[in-house]
Coordinates of C-alpha atoms and ligand atoms in Angstrom, one line a residue:
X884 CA 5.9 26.4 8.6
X885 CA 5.6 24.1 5.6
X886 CA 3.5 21.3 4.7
X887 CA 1.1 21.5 7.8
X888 CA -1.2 20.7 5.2
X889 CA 0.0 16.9 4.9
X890 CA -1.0 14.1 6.6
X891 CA 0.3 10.3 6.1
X892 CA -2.6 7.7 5.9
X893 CA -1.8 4.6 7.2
X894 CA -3.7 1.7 5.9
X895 CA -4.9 -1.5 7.6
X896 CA -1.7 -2.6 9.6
X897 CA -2.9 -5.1 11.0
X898 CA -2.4 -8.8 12.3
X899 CA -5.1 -10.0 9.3
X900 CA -2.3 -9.1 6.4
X901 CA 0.3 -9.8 8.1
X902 CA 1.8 -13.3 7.7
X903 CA 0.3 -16.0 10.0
X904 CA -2.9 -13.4 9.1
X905 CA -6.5 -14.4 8.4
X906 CA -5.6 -12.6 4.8
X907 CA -1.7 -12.8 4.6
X908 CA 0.3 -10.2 2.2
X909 CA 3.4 -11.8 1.6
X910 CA 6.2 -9.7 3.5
X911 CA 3.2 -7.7 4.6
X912 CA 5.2 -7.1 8.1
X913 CA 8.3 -5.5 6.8
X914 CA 6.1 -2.7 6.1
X915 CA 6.0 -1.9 10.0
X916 CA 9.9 -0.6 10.6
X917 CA 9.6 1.7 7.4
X918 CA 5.9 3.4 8.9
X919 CA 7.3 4.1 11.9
X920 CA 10.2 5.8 10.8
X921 CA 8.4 8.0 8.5
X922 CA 5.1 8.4 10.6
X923 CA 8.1 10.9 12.5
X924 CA 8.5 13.3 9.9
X925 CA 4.5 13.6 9.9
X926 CA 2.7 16.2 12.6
X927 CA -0.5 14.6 11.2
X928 CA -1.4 10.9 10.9
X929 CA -4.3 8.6 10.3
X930 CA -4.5 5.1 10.8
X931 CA -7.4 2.7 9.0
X932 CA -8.8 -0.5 10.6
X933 CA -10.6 -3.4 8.2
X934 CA -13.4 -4.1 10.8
X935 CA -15.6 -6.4 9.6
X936 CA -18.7 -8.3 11.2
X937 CA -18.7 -12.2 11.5
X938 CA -20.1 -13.4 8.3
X939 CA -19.4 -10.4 6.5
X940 CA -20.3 -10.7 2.8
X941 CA -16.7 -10.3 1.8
X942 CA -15.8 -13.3 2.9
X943 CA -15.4 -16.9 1.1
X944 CA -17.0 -18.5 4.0
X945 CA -20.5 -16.0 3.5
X946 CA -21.3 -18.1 -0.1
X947 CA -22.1 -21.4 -0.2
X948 CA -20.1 -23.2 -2.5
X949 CA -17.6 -20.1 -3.0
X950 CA -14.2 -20.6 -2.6
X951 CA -11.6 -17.5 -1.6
X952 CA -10.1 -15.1 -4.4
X953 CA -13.1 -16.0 -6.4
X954 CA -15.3 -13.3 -7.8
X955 CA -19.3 -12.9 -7.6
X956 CA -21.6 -10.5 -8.5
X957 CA -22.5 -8.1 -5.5
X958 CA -25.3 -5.7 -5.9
X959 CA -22.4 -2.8 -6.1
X960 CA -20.5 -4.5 -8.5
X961 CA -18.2 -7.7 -8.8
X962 CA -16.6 -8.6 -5.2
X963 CA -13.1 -10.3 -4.7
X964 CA -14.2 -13.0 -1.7
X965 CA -11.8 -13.1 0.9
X966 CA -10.8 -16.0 3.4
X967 CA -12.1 -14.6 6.5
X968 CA -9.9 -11.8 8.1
X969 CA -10.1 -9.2 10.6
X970 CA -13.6 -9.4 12.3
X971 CA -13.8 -6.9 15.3
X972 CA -12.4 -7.0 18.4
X973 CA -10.4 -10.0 17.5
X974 CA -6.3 -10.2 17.4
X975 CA -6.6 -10.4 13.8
X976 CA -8.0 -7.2 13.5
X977 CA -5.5 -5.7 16.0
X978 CA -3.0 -3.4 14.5
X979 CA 1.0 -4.7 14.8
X980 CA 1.8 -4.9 17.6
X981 CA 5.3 -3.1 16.8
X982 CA 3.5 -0.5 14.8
X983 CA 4.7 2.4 17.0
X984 CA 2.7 5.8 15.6
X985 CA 1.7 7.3 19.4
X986 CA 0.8 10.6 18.2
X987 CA -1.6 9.0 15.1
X988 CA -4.9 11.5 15.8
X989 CA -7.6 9.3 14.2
X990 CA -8.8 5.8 13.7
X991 CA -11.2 5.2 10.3
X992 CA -12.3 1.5 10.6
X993 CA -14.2 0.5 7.4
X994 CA -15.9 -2.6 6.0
X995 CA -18.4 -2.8 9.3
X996 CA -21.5 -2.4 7.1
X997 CA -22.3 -6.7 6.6
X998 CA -23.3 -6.4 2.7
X999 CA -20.9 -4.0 1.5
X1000 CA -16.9 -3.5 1.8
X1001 CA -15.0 -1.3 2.0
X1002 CA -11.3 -1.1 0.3
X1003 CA -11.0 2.6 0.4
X1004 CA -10.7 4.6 3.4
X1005 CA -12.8 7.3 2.2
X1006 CA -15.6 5.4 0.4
X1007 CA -17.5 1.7 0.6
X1008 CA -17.7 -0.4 -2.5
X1009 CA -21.3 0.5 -3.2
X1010 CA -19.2 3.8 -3.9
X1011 CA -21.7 6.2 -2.4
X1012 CA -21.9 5.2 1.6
X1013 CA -19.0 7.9 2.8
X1014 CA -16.7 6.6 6.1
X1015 CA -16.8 10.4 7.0
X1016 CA -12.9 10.8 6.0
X1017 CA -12.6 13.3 3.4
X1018 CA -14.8 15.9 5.6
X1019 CA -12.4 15.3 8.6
X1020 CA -9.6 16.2 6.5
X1021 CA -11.3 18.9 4.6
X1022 CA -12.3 20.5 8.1
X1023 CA -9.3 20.0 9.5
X1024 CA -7.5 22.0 6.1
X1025 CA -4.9 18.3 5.3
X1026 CA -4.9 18.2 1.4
X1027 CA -1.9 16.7 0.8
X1028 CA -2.4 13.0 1.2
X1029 CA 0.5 10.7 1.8
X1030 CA -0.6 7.1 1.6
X1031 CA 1.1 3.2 3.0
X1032 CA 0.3 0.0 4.3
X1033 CA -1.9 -3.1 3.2
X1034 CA -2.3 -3.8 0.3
X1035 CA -0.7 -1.8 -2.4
X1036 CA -3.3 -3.0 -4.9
X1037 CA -6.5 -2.9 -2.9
X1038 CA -7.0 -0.5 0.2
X1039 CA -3.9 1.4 -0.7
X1040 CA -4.8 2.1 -4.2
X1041 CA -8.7 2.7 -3.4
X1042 CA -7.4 5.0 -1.0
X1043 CA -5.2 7.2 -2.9
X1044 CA -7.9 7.1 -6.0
X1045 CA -10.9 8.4 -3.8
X1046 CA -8.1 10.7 -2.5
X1047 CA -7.7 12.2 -5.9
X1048 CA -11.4 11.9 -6.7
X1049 CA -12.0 14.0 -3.5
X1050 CA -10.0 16.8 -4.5
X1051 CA -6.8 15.7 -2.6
X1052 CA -3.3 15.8 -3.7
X1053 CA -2.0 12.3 -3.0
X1054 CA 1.3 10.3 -2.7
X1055 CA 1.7 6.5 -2.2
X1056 CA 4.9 6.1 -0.1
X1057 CA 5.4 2.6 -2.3
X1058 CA 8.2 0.9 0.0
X1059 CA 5.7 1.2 2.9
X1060 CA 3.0 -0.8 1.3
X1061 CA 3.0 -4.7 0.2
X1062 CA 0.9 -6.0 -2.6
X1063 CA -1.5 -8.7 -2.8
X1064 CA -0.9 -9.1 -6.4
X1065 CA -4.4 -11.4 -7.9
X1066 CA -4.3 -12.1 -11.6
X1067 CA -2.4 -8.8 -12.4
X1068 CA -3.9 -6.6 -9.9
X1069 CA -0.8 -4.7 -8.8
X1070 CA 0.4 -3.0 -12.1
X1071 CA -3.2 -2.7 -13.0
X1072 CA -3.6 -0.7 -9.8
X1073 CA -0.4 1.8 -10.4
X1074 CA -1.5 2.2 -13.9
X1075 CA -4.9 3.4 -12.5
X1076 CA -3.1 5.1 -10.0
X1077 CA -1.0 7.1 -12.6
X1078 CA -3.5 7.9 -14.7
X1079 CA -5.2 9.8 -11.7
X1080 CA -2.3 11.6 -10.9
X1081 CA -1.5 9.5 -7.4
X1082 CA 2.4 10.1 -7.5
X1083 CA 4.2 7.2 -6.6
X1084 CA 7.6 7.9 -4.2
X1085 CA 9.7 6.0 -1.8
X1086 CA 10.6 6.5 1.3
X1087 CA 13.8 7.7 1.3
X1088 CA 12.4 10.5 -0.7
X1089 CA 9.5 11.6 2.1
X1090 CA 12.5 14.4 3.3
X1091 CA 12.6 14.9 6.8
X1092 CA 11.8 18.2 8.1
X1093 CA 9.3 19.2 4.6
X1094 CA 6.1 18.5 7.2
X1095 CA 7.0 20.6 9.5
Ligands
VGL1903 C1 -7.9 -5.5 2.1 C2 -9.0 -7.2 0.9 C3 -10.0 -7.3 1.8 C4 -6.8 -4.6 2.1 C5 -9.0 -5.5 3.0 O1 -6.5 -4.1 3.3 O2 -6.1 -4.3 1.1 N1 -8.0 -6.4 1.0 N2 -10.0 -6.4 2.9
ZN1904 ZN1 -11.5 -6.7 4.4

């Protein structure tokens, strides 16, 4: 059998970046048919959860005075602030409810720790506070890391770099994700992406049958 080795991370489908969301990706919800069809071809999946506190530090509404999309200095490093989205427990921080992946084998929520974010689904902003993912998939032997969802330029593309930085082979499945796009943040984020050696497919190209 071939590809056993793969697993398709799927990243923070939920009701907060979806549109009528707390943080709405534009077209974030046509991302939803395209998961489920190729979350089939995939024996091994993981879902991720943005699962913040009330108040988190990420969000607008923390700083007095701040507006969202604006940018202060954290002690980790400079923080995007973010209208408030996805707090735990709430339907916001639901997944879709038509996100149909019954056989996903683990949930990662991320971005619960109330001064520090989390983008990637491996590792929080301060960039040394692990969320435990890359020794589940090291213990479990998955090295080849296929990667969707919200957003293409934040959680997916911290994702697939700490996925590379981790020792992982990884693959952005880029007509499953949707982009938030701030002041060039997209192409910035592929050409980081590239120059890591994320690979950057569609799905059409995810071949049925090469997981199994
Ligand atoms: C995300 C900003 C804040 C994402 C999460 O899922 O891309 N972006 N929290
Ligand atoms: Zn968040």
């Amino acid at each position: 059998m071939m590809n056993q080795d793969a697993v398709l991370i799927v990243v923070d489908a939920q009701n907060g970046f979806m549109p009528g969301g707390g943080l709405p990706v534009a077209r974030g919800d046509e991302v939803v048919p395209v998961i489920n069809r190729i979350g089939k071809l995939f024996g091994n999946v993981v879902l991720t959860q943005d699962w913040h506190p009330a108040g988190h530090a990420s969000f607008a509404s923390s700083h007095k005075g701040k507006a969202p999309y604006e940018v202060i200095a954290m002690p980790y490093g400079p923080q995007v602030l973010w209208p408030d989205h996805c707090v735990q427990g709430t339907h916001d921080a639901a997944l879709h409810k038509d996100l149909h992946l019954p056989h996903a084998q683990l949930i990662i929520r991320k971005g619960f720790h109330p001064q520090v974010d989390s983008y990637s689904a491996f590792m929080e902003a301060d960039r040394s506070t692990t969320t435990g993912l890359a020794a589940y998939l090291q213990a479990r032997g998955l090295r080849k890391a296929y990667i969707c969802g919200l957003a293409t330029d934040f959680c997916v593309a911290w994702t697939a770099l700490d996925a590379r930085t981790a020792g992982f082979e990884a693959v952005v499945i880029e007509d499953a994700c949707r982009a938030i796009d701030l002041n060039g943040s997209l192409a910035a984020a592929w050409q980081q992406m590239q120059a890591a050696g994320v690979l950057r497919v569609q799905s059409d190209h995810v071949q049925p049958g090469q997981f199994h």
